[in-house]
Short mmCIF file of C-alpha atoms and ligand atoms in Angstrom, two decimals:
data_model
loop_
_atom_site.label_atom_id
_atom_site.label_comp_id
_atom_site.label_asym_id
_atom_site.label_seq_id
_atom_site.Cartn_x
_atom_site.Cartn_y
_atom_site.Cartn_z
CA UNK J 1 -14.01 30.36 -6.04
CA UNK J 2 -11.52 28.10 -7.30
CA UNK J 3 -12.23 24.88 -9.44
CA UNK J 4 -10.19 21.62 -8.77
CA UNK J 5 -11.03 18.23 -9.92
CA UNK J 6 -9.43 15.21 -8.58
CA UNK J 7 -9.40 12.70 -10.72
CA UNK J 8 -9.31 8.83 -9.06
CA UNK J 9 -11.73 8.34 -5.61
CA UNK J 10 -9.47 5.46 -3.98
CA UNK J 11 -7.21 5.22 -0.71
CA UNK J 12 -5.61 8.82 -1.95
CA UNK J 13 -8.05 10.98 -4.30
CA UNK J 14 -10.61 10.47 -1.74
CA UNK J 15 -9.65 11.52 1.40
CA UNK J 16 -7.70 14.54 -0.73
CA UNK J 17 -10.55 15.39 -2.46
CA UNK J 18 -12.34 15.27 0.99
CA UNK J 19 -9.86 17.47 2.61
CA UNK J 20 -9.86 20.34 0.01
CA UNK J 21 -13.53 20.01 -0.38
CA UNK J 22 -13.36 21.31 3.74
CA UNK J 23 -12.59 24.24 1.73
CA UNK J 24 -15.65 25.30 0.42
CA UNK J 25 -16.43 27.84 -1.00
CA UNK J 26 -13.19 28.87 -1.73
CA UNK J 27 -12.46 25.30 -3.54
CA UNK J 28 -15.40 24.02 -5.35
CA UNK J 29 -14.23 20.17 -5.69
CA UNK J 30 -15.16 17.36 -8.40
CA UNK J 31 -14.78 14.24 -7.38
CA UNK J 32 -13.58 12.23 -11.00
CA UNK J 33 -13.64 8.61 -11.87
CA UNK J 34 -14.37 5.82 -13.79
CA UNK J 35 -16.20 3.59 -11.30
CA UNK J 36 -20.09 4.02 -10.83
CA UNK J 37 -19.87 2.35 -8.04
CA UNK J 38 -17.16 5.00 -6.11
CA UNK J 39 -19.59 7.80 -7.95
CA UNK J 40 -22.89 6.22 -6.22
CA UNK J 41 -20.90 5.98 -2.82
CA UNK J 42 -19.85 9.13 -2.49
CA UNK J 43 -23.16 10.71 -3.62
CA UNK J 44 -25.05 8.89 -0.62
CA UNK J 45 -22.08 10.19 1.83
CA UNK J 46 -20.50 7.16 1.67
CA UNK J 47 -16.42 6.62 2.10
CA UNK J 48 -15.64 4.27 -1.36
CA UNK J 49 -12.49 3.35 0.69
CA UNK J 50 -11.27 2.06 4.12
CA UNK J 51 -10.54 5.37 5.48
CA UNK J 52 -11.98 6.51 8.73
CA UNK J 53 -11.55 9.96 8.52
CA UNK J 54 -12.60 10.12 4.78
CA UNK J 55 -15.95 8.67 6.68
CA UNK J 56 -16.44 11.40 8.52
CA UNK J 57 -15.57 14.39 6.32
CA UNK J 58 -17.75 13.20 3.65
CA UNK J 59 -20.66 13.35 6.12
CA UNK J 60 -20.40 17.55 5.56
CA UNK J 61 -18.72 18.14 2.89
CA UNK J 62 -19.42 19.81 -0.76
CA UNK J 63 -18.23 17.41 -3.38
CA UNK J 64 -19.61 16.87 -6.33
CA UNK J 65 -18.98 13.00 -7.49
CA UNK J 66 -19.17 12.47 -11.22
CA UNK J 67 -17.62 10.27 -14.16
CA UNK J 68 -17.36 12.97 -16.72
CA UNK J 69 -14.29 14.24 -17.58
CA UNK J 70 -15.34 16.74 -19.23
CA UNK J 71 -15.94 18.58 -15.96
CA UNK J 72 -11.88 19.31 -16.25
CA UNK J 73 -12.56 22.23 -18.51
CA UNK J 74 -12.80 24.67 -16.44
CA UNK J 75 -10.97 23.66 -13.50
CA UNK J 76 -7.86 25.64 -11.54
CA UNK J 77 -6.29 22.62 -10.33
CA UNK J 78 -6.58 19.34 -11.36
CA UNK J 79 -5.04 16.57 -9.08
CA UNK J 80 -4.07 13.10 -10.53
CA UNK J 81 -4.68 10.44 -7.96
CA UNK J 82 -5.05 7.47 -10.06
CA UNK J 83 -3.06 3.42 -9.76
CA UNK J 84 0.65 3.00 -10.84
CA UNK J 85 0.64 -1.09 -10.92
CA UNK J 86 3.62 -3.23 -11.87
CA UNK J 87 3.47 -5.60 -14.54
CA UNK J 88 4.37 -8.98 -14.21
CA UNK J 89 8.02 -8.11 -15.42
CA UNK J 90 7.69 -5.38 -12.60
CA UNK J 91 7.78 -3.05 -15.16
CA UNK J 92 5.61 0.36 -13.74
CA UNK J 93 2.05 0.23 -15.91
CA UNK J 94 1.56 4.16 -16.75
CA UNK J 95 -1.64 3.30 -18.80
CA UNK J 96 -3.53 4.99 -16.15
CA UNK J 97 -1.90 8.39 -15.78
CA UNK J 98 -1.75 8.31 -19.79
CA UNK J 99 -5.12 8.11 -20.10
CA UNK J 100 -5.96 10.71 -17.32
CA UNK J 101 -3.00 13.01 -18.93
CA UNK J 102 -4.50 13.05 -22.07
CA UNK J 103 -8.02 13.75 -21.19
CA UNK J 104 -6.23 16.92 -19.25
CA UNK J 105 -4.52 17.44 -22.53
CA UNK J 106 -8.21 18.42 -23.75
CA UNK J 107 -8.89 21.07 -21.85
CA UNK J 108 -5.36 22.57 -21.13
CA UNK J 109 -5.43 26.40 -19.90
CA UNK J 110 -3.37 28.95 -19.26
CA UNK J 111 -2.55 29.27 -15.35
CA UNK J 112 -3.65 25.45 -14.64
CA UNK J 113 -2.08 23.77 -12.18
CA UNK J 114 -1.93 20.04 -13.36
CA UNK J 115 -0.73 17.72 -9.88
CA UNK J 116 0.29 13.99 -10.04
CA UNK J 117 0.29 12.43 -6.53
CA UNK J 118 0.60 8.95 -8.16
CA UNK J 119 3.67 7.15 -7.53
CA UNK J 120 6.10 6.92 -10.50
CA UNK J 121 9.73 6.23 -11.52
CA UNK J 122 12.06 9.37 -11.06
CA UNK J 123 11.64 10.55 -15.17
CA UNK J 124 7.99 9.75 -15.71
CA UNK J 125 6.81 13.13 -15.14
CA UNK J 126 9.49 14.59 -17.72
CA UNK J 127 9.66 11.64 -20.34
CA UNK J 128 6.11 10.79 -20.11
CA UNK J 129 3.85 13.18 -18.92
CA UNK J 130 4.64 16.94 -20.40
CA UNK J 131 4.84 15.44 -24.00
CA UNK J 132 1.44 14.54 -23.62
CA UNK J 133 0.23 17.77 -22.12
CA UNK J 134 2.57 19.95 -24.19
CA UNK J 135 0.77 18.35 -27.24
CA UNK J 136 -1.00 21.84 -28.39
CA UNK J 137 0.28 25.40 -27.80
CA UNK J 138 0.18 25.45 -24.28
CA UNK J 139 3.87 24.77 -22.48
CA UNK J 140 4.65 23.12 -19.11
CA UNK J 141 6.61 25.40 -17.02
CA UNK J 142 5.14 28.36 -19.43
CA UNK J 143 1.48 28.35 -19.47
CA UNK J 144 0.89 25.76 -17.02
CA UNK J 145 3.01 24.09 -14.34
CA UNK J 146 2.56 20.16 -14.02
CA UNK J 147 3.63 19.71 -10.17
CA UNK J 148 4.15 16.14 -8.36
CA UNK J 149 3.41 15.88 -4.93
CA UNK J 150 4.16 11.78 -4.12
CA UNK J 151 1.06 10.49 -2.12
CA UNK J 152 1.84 9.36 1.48
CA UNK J 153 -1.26 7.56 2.24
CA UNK J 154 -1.05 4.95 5.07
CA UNK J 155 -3.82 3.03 5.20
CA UNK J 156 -5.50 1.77 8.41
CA UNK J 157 -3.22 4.18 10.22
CA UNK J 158 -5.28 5.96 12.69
CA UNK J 159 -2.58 8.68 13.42
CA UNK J 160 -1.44 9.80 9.97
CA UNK J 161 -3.57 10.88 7.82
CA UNK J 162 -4.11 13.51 4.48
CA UNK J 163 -4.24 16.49 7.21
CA UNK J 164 -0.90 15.31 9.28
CA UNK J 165 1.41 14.20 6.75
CA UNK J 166 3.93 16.59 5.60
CA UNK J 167 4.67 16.59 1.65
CA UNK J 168 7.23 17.09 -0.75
CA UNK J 169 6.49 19.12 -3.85
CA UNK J 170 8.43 19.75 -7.17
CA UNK J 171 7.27 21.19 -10.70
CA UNK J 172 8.11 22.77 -13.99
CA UNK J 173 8.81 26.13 -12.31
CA UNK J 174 9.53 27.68 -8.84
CA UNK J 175 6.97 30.02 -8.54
CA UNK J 176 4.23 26.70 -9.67
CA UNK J 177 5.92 24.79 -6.90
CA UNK J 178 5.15 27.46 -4.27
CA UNK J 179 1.47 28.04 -5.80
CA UNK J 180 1.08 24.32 -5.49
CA UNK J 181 2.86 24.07 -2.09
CA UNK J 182 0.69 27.28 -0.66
CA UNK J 183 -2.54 25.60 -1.97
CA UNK J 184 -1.68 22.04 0.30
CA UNK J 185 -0.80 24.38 3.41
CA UNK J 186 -4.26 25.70 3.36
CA UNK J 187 -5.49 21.88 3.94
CA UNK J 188 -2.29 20.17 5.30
CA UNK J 189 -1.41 21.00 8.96
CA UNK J 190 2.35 19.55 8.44
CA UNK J 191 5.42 20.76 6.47
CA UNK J 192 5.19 21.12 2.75
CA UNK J 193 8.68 21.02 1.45
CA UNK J 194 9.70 22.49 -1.87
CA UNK J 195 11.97 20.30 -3.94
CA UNK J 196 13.89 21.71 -7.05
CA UNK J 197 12.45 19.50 -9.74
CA UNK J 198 9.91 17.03 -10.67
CA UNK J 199 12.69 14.31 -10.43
CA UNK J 200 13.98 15.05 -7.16
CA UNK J 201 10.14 14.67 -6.06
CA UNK J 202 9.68 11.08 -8.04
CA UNK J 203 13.47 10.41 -5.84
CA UNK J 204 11.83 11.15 -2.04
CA UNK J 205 8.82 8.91 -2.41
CA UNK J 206 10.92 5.53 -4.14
CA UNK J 207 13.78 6.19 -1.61
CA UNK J 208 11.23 6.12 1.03
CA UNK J 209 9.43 3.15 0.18
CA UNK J 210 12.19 1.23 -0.85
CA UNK J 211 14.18 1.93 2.40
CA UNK J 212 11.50 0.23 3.74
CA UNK J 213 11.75 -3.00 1.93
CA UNK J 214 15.26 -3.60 1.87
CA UNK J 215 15.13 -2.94 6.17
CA UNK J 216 12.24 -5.73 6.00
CA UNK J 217 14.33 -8.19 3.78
CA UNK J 218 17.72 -7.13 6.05
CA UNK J 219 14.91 -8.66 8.97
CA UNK J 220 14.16 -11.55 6.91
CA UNK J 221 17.23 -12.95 6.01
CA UNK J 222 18.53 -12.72 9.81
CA UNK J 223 15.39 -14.53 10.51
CA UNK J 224 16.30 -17.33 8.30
CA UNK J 225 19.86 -17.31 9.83
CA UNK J 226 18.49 -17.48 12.85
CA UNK J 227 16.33 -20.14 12.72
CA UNK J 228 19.01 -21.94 11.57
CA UNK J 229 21.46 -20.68 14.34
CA UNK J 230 18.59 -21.52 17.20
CA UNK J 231 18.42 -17.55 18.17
CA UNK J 232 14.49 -15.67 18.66
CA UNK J 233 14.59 -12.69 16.09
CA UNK J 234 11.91 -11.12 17.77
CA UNK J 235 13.77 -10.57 21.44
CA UNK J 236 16.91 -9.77 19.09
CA UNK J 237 15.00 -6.83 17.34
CA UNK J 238 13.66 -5.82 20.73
CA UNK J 239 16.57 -5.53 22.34
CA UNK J 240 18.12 -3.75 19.82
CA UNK J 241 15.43 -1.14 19.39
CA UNK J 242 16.12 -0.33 22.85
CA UNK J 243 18.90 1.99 21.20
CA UNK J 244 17.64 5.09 21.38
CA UNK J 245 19.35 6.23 18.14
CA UNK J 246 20.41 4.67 15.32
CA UNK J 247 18.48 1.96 14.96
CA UNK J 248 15.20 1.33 13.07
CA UNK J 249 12.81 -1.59 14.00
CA UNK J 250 11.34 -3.72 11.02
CA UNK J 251 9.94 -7.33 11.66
CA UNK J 252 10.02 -10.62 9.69
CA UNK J 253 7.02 -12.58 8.05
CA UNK J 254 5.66 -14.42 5.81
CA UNK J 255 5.94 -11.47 2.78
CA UNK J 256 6.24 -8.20 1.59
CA UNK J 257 2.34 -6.65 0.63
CA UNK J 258 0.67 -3.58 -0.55
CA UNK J 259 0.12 -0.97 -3.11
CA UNK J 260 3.56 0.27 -2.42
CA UNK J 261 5.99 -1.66 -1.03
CA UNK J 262 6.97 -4.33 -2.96
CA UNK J 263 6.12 -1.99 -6.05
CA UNK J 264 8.34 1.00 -5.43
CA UNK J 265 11.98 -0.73 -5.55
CA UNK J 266 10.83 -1.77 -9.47
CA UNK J 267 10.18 1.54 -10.55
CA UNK J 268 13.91 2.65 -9.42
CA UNK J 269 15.38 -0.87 -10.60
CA UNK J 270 13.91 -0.27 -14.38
CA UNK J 271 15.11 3.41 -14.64
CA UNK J 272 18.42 2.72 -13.46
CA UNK J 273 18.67 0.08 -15.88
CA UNK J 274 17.71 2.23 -18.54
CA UNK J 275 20.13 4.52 -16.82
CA UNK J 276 23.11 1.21 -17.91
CA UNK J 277 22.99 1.25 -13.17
CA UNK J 278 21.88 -2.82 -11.55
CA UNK J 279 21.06 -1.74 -8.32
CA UNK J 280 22.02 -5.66 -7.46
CA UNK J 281 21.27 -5.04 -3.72
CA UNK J 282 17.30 -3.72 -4.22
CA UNK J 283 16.86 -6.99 -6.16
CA UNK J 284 18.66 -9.27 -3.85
CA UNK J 285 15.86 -7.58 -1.02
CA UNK J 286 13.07 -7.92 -3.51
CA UNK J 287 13.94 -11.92 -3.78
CA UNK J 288 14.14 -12.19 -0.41
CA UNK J 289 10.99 -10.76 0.58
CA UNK J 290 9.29 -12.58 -2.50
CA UNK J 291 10.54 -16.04 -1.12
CA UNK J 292 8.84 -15.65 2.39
CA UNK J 293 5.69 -16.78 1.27
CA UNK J 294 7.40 -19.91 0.12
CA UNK J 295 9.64 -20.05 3.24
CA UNK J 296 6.65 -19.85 5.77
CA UNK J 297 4.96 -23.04 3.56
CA UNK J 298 8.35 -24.55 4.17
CA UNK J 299 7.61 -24.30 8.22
CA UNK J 300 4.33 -25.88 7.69
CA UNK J 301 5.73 -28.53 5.68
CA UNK J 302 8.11 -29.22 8.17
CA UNK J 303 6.03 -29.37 11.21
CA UNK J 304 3.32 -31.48 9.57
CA UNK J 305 6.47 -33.88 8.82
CA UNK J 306 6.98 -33.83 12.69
CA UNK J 307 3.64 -34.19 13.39
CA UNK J 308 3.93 -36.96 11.10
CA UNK J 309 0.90 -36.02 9.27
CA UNK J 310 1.03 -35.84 5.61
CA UNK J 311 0.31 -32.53 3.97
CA UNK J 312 -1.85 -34.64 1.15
CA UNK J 313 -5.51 -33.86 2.19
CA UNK J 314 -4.57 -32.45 5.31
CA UNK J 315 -7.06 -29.49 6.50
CA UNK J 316 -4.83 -26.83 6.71
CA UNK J 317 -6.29 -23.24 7.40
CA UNK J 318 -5.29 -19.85 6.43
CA UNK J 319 -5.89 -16.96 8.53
CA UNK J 320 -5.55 -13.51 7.03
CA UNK J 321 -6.09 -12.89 3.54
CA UNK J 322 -5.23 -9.04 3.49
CA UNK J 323 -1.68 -7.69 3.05
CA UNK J 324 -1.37 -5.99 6.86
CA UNK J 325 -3.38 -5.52 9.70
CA UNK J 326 -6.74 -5.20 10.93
CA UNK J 327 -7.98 -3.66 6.96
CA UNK J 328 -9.45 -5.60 3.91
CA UNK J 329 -6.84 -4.80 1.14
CA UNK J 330 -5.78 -7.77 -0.50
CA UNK J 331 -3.48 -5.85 -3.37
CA UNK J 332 0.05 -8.21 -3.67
CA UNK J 333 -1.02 -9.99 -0.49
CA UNK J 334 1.69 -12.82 0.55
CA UNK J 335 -1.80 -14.89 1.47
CA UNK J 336 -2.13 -15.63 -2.12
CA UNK J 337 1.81 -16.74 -2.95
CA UNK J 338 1.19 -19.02 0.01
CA UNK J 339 -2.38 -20.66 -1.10
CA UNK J 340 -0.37 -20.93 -4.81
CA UNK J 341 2.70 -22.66 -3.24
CA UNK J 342 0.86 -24.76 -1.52
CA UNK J 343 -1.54 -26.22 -3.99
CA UNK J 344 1.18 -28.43 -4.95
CA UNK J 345 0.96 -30.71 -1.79
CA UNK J 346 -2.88 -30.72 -2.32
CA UNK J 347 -3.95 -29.80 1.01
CA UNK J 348 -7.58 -29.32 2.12
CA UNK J 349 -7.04 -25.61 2.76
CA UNK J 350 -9.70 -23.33 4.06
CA UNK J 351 -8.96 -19.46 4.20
CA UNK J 352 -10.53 -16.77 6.75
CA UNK J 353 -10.17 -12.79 6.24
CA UNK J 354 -12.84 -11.09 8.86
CA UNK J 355 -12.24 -7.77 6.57
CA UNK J 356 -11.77 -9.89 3.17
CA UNK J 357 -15.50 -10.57 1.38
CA UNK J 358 -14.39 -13.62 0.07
CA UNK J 359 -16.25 -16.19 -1.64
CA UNK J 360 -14.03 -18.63 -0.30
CA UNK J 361 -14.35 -17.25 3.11
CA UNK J 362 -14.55 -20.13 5.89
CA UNK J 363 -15.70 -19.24 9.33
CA UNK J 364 -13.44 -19.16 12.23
CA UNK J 365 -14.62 -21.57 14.18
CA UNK J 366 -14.97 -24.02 11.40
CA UNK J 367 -11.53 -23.67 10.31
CA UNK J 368 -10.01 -23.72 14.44
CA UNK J 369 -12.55 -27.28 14.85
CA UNK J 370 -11.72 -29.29 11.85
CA UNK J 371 -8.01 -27.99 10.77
CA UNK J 372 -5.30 -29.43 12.06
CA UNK J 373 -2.82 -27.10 11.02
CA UNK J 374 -3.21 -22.99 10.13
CA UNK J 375 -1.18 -20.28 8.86
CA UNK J 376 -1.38 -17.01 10.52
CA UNK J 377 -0.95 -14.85 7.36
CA UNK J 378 -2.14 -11.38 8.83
CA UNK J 379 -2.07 -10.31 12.54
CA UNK J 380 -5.74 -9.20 12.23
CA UNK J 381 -6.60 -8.16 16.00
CA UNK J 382 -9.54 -11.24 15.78
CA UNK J 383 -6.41 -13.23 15.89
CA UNK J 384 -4.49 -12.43 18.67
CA UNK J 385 -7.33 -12.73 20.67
CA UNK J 386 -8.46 -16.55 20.14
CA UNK J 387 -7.85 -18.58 23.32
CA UNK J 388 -9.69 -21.97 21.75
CA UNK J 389 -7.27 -23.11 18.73
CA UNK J 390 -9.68 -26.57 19.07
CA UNK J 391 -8.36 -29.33 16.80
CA UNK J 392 -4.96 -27.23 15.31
CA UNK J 393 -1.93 -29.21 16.31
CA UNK J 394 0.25 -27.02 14.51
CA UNK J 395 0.51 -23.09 14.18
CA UNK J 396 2.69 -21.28 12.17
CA UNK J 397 2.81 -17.79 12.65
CA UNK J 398 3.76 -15.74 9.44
CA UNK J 399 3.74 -12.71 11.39
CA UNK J 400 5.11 -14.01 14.74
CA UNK J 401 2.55 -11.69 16.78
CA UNK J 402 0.71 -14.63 19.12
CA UNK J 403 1.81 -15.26 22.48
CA UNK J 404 3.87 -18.28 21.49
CA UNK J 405 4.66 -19.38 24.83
CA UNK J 406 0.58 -19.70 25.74
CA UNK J 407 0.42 -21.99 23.01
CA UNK J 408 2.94 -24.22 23.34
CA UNK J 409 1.57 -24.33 26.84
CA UNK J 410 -2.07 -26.02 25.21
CA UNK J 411 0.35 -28.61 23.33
CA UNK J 412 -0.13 -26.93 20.22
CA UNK J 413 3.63 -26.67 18.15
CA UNK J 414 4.31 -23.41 17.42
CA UNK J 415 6.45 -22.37 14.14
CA UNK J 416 7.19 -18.15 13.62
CA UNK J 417 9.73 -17.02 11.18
CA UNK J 418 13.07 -16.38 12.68
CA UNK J 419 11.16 -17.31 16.34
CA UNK J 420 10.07 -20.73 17.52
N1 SAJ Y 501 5.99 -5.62 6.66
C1 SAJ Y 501 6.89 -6.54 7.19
N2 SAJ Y 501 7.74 -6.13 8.17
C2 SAJ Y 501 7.73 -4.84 8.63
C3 SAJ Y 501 6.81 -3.92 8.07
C4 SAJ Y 501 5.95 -4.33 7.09
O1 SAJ Y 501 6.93 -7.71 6.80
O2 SAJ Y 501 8.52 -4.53 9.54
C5 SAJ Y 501 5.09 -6.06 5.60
C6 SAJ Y 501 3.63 -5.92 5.97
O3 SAJ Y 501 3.16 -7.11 6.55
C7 SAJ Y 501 2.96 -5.67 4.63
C8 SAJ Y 501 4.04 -4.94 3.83
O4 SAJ Y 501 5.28 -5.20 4.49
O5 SAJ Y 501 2.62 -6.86 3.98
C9 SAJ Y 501 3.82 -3.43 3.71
O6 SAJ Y 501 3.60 -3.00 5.03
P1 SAJ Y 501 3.51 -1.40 5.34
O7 SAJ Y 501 3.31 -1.23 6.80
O8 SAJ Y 501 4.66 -0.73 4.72
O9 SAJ Y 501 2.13 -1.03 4.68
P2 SAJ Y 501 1.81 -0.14 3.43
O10 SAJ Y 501 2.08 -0.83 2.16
O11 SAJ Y 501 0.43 0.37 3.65
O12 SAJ Y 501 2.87 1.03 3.52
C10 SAJ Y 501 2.46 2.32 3.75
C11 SAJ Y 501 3.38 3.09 2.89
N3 SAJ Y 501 2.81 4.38 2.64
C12 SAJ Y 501 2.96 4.91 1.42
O13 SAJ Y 501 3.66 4.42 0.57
C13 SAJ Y 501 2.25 6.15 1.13
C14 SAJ Y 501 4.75 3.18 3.50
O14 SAJ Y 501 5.49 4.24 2.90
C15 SAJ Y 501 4.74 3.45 4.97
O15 SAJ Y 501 6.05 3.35 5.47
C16 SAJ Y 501 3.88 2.44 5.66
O16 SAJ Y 501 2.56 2.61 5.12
C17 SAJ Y 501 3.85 2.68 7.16
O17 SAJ Y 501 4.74 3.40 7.65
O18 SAJ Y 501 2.98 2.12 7.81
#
């Protein structure tokens, strides 16, 4: 029997440590973190996170849920699943992985296999990490192999999931990479590729993520254009995904959310810049996607001008206070940029998040009977399904996904981004 601790029960230790623990009793699995909460959760078979097949495993499996660190001493594997926030000056926080690091530093031993699945800036792993575990006798690549494996959790996705998604892999020395890589194939159903260094393995999961938000901002920008040109981005982008090669469908709205995201790009940004590189055209998409909170608040502005109803004490209500679909995970939500920028007008503004427990929360119905205008933040599934908008007069749809037609139909004016 083998000993691995994963250390941080959130959206990726969890369903990891989950997966392994399906192991038993080859892999004898400790559960590690900070929050008593997670701990209680997880000792009365409950999932700590919004993950429905984390739900389920955790019904039958054998993990042991605990705080103490200590537990590390004695472990074969140790997997680092803990947050990589950006600062305000979108510098990546490592405070986290520090502290876990040197805890691991403690109980160091020969053979261990030491895995970060955290995101982090090609370089951490070499600059930051080994110098804290190399701190005593013991040497990375040597004694012990620190391996990352970048986390591909997608949350809410019912189709991908810790079993399904293949991996890359890279560490301190091939023959810890294929140790680390042969230990995931026992859980992971998918392909496990072996990169050549820990750096090459930071690269894959930045480039992939920040791919992503520079296709959303190239989406964004043409919806601006094309609001101004009079064209409907959304039959554009349809049509054109009817390429069957080539061509990669992203969507516009009202912001860029998420643990990942609009994270990732900074992470390559402040290395390169270390590195004396601007990469001028991953900031230009990171300020365009960080002004369409302020764009969509523009569109409500607007259409309560044509309305000719003042913004000043008008009820205006938000719908959607989570950063994507159908899930309660507020983390750099656009919701909140738009709620900040408009303050300013002094609005009466009600917000409603069926998966957010927010004080603030407003019912539904309340908000569709006495507002008179709402922004669809999130295209919860509660959402798309209202037939009743009451007393709104004006929707603006920050993730153009109602049936826009329908309501302009009832009278009601209808405002998406880049569709109208
Ligand atoms: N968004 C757009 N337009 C799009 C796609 C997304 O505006 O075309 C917005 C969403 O509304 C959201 C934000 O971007 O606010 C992020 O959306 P996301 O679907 O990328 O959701 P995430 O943050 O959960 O991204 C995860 C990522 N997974 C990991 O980093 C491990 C990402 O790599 C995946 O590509 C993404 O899931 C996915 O494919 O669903």
């Amino acid at each position: 029997m083998k000993k691995v601790c994963v250390i941080g029960m959130g959206y990726v230790g969890f369903p990891l440590a989950c997966a392994i623990a399906r192991k038993y009793p080859k892999y004898d699995v400790y559960g590690v973190d900070i929050d008593e909460e997670k701990i209680r959760k997880i000792k009365d078979k409950v999932s700590p996170v919004d993950d429905e097949q984390a739900q389920k495993d955790i019904q039958y499996v054998h993990l042991t849920a605990t705080k103490n660190f200590t537990e590390m001493k004695d472990a074969d594997i140790i997997i680092v699943c803990v947050p990589t926030p950006v600062n305000q000056d979108h510098e990546p926080e490592l405070d986290y992985i520090g502290n876990a690091m040197h805890e691991i530093a403690k109980y160091l031993k020969k053979g261990q296999l030491i895995i970060l699945e955290s995101t982090v800036n090609p370089g951490v792993c070499d600059e930051f990490v080994i110098p804290i575990l190399n701190h005593n006798s013991l040497k990375a690549g040597k004694d012990f192999d620190l391996i990352h494996c970048p986390e591909r959790i997608d949350p809410g996705n019912e189709k991908w999931n810790v079993y399904n998604i293949p991996r890359n892999i890279g560490g301190t020395s091939k023959q810890g990479t294929k140790r680390a890589a042969d230990f995931y194939r026992e859980f992971i159903n998918a392909e496990i590729n072996e990169v050549s260094s820990l750096m090459t393995a930071e690269a894959t999961k930045i480039v992939e993520n920040t791919f992503r938000d520079i296709n959303i901002a190239y989406v964004n920008e043409l919806a601006k254009s094309f609001d101004m040109i009079g064209i409907d981005i959304m039959e554009v982008i349809r049509g054109a995904a009817s390429k069957p090669f080539a061509f990669m469908a992203h969507y516009p709205g009202s912001g860029v959310g998420g643990h990942c995201i609009p994270v990732d790009p900074y992470y390559l940004i402040t290395k390169a810049q270390r590195a004396g590189f601007e990469h001028i055209f991953l900031k230009d998409a990171r300020r365009i996607n960080n002004g369409m909170p302020g764009y969509t608040v523009q569109k409500l502005v607007i259409g309560l001008n044509e309305l000719e109803l003042p913004v000043k004490n008008t009820k205006i209500g938000i719908l959607g206070l989570s950063y994507k679909p159908n899930i309660g995970d507020i983390r750099e939500s656009p919701s909140f940029k738009m709620i900040k920028s408009l303050a300013k007008y002094k609005p009466q503004l009600y917000t409603h998040d069926p998966y957010v427990q927010d004080k603030n929360n407003v019912e539904l119905d309340k908000i569709l009977t006495e507002c008179e205008a709402v922004i669809v933040a999130t295209s919860h599934k509660e959402f798309l399904e209202i037939e009743d908008w009451k007393n709104v007069k004006l929707i603006v749809d920050g993730r153009n996904c109602l049936d826009k037609e329908k309501i302009k139909a009832k009278g009601i004016m209808y405002k998406g981004i880049g569709s109208n």
